[in-house]
CSV table of C-alpha atoms in Angstrom, one decimal:
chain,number,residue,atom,x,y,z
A,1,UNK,CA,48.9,-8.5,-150.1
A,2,UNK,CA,46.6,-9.3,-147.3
A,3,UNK,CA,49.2,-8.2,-144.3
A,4,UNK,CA,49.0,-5.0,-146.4
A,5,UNK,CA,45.5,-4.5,-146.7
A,6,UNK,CA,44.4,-5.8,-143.2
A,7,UNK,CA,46.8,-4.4,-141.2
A,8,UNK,CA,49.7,-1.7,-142.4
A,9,UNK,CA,48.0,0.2,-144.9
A,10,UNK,CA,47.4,3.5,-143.4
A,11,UNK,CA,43.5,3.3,-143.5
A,12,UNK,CA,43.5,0.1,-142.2
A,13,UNK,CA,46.0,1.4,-139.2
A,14,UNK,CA,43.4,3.9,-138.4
A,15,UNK,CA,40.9,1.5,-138.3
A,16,UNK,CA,42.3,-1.0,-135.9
A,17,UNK,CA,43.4,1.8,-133.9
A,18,UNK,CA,40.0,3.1,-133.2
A,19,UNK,CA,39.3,-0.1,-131.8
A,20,UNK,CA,42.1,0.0,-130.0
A,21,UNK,CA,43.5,-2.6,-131.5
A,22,UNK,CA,47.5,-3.2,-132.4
A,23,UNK,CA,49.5,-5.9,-134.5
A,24,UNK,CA,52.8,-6.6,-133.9
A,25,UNK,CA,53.9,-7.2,-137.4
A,26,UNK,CA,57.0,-8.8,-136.2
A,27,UNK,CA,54.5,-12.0,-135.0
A,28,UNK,CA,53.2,-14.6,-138.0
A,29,UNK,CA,49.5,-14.2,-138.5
A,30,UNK,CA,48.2,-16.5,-135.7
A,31,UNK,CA,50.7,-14.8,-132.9
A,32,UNK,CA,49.7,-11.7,-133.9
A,33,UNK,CA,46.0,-12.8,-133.4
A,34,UNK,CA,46.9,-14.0,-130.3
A,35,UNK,CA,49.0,-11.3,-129.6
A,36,UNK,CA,46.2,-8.9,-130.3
A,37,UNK,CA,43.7,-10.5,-128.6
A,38,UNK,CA,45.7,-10.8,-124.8
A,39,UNK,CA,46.2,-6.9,-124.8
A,40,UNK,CA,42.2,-6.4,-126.1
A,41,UNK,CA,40.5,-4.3,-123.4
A,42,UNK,CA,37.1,-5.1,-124.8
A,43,UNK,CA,34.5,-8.4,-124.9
A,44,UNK,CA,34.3,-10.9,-128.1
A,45,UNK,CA,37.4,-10.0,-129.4
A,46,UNK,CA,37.0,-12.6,-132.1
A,47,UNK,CA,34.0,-11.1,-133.3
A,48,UNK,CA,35.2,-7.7,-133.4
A,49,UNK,CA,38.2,-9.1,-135.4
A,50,UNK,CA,36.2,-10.2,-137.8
A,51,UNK,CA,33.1,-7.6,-138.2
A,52,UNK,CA,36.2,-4.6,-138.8
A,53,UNK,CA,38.0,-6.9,-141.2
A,54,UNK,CA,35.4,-7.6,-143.5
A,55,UNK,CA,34.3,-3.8,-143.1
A,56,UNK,CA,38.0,-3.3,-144.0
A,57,UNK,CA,36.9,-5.3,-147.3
A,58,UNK,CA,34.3,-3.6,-148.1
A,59,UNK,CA,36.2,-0.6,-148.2
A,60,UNK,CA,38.6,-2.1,-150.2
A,61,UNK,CA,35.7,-3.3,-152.5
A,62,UNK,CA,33.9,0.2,-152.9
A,63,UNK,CA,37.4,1.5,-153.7
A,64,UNK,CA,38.4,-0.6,-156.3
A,65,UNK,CA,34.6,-1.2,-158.1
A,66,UNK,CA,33.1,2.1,-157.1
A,67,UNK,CA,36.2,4.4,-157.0
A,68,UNK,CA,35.0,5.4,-153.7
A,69,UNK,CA,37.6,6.7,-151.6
A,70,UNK,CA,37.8,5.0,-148.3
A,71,UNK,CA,36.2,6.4,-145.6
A,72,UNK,CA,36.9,5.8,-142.2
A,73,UNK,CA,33.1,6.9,-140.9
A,74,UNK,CA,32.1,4.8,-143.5
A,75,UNK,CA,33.6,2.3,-141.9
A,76,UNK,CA,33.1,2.7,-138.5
A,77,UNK,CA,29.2,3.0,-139.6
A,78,UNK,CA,30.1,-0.4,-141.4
A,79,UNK,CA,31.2,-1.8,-138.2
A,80,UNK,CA,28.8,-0.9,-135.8
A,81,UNK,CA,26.0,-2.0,-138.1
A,82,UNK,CA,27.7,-5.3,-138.9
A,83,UNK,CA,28.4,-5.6,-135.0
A,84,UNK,CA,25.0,-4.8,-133.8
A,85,UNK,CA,22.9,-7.3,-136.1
A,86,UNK,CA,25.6,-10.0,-135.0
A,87,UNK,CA,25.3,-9.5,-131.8
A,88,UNK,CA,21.7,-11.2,-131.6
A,89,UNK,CA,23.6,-14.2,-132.4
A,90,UNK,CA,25.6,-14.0,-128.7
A,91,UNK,CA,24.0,-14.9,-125.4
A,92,UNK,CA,22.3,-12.2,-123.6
A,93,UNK,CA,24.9,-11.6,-121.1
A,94,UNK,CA,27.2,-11.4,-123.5
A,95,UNK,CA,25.3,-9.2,-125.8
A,96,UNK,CA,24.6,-6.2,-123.3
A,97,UNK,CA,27.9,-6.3,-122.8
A,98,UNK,CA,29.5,-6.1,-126.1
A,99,UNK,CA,26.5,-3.4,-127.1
A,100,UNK,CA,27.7,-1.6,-124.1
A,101,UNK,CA,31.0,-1.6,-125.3
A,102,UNK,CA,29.7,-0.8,-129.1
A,103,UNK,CA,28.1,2.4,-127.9
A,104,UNK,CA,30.8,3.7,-125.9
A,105,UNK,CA,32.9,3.9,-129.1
A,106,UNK,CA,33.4,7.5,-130.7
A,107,UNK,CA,33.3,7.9,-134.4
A,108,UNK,CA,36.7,8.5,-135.3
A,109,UNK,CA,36.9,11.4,-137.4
């Protein structure tokens, strides 16, 4: 199910937590958003959200049409990429500092 897949599979663990991002799994899905989003450290949280789920996706997508293991540098590749393009989107002062934030990030390994 999709509380599996987003957010307890094991891959998916170790993808929010490079981010540094937690779920309380306790919470219903728009509490745990919430949830997530007060104890975020980082700018456009939303955004973020969004870009690593759909990364998430892909993963899931490769794996199931490709048999392509996931990857967790795959991902994170997947991430920054998606991130980075969408970030043009965002005002300036915004931008520099969510790219700030994007490059301070360590691949996990």
């Amino acid at each position: 199910d999709c509380d599996h897949l987003f957010f307890t599979c094991p891959f998916s663990v170790s993808c929010w937590g490079s981010l540094d991002i937690y779920w309380d799994m306790s919470m219903d899905i728009r509490d745990r958003v919430r949830a997530a989003k007060a104890s975020f450290s980082g700018p456009s949280f939303i955004m973020i959200f969004l870009c690593a789920a759909w990364q998430i996706w892909k993963q899931r997508n490769s794996f199931i049409f490709d048999r392509s293991p996931p990857s967790l540098s795959s991902w994170f590749a997947g991430f920054k990429q998606e991130l980075f393009l969408l970030s043009h989107r965002i005002k300036e002062n915004h931008r520099s500092i969510l790219l700030a934030w994007l490059e301070s990030l360590v691949i996990p390994s």
